[in-house]
Amino acid sequence: MNKSRHKFKEPDLVNILAIESSCDDTSAAVIQNGKILSNIIASQSVHEKYGGVVPELASRAHQQNIVPVVHQALSEANITKTMLSGVAFTQGPGLLGSLLVGTSFAKSLAYALDIPLLAVDHMQAHILAHFIDDPKPTFPFLCLTVSGGHTQIVKVNNYLDMEILGETQDDAVGEAFDKCAKLMGLPYPGGPYVDQLAHSGDPKKYAFPMTHMPDLQYSFSGIKTAFLNFLKNNERKDPDFIEKNKADIAASIQNTLIEMLLQKLLKASQKTNIREIAIAGGVSANSELRDKLEEESVKNDWTVYLPKLAYCTDNAAMIAMTAHYLLLEGKKASLRTDPDARLHFMGH
Ligand code: KG4
Ligand code: ZN
């Protein structure tokens, strides 16, 4: 006999299925009363040869992945659809075609099961990933949110109450990592490759001009151009320049990017007098950023929160965690909710 047939929704068990499809990872997770039971991620390798995410290929791959990924998330959590209390999806920001796949899937499921639909902001979710495991930050805290599409310093007053204190006026830091990596001939996304190479390089070998911005604003487009000119000038003298100095180049550009991030974070902490400091988003996986934050925590009496590596890059567990708080506050979405494709720059 199929034992799952006997599973009914118990009133005290709140199970939410969450779907993330904003860029090039199809992910589904199940959360039960605030505890993550499963988190499945299917990454798309199809983009590697193009050096960036190709939106049309991303949405096609999401369509292929979504059913098996959701199936696996439910079965790993030992949950059937009838036991669900809500369905969550990433509303945006992200690539429109990619978001649509998750949005329509979640909407149809919520409609068919007649359960609440929960629309989650991707960047808010990156921050709330800190509430998946202990230790959890205490409010208010500052979060440096750094991904392929965003660079923001956020003051987090409560789970769903956040203020952006400063952000990039052009490229995101993840984009700067990826573009510099691409210029060095590294695969996409290049951030992790730069991180890896930098381990054996000298971070002070080459100096790059930092763009100085007012207040808590960032700008990363200038450094990308400076990096391109630096490579061209050196390659003119020695065509093998990159190959011979890969590790030092990676370490030096990484050091500059991290330094730019930290300067403003320090300023934000001084300005707000907040010493609870977190990082979130794909670039929070960077080992130099993590090490430097630990150093700063000693110097500035900060309590630092570094997300687990699995929760740095895109995943549905963070969407599920946010949905948990949305449901608690009764913030349900309408079945008419559209995806929100606010600016989200990818590898191109
Ligand atoms: O949050 P995420 O998975 O997707 C977006 O919402 O953009 O972030 C992806 C970004 C990419 O730019 C990737 O290169 C960067 O995070 N990234 C890293 C590292 N791991 C991922 N950048 C630097 N060092 C890393 N270890
Ligand atoms: Zn992200």
XYZ file of N, CA, C and O and ligand atoms in Angstrom, residues 122 126 147 314, ligand 2:
17
model
N 13.773 38.332 -3.906
C 15.009 37.543 -3.938
C 16.093 38.113 -2.999
O 16.785 37.361 -2.298
N 17.948 36.482 0.336
C 19.383 36.266 0.582
C 19.709 36.634 2.034
O 20.469 35.943 2.708
N 25.823 40.184 -4.826
C 25.552 39.075 -5.750
C 25.951 39.483 -7.164
O 26.611 40.510 -7.358
N 22.347 31.248 -5.117
C 20.887 31.111 -5.194
C 20.398 29.724 -4.768
O 20.944 28.701 -5.181
Zn 20.911 35.735 -5.779
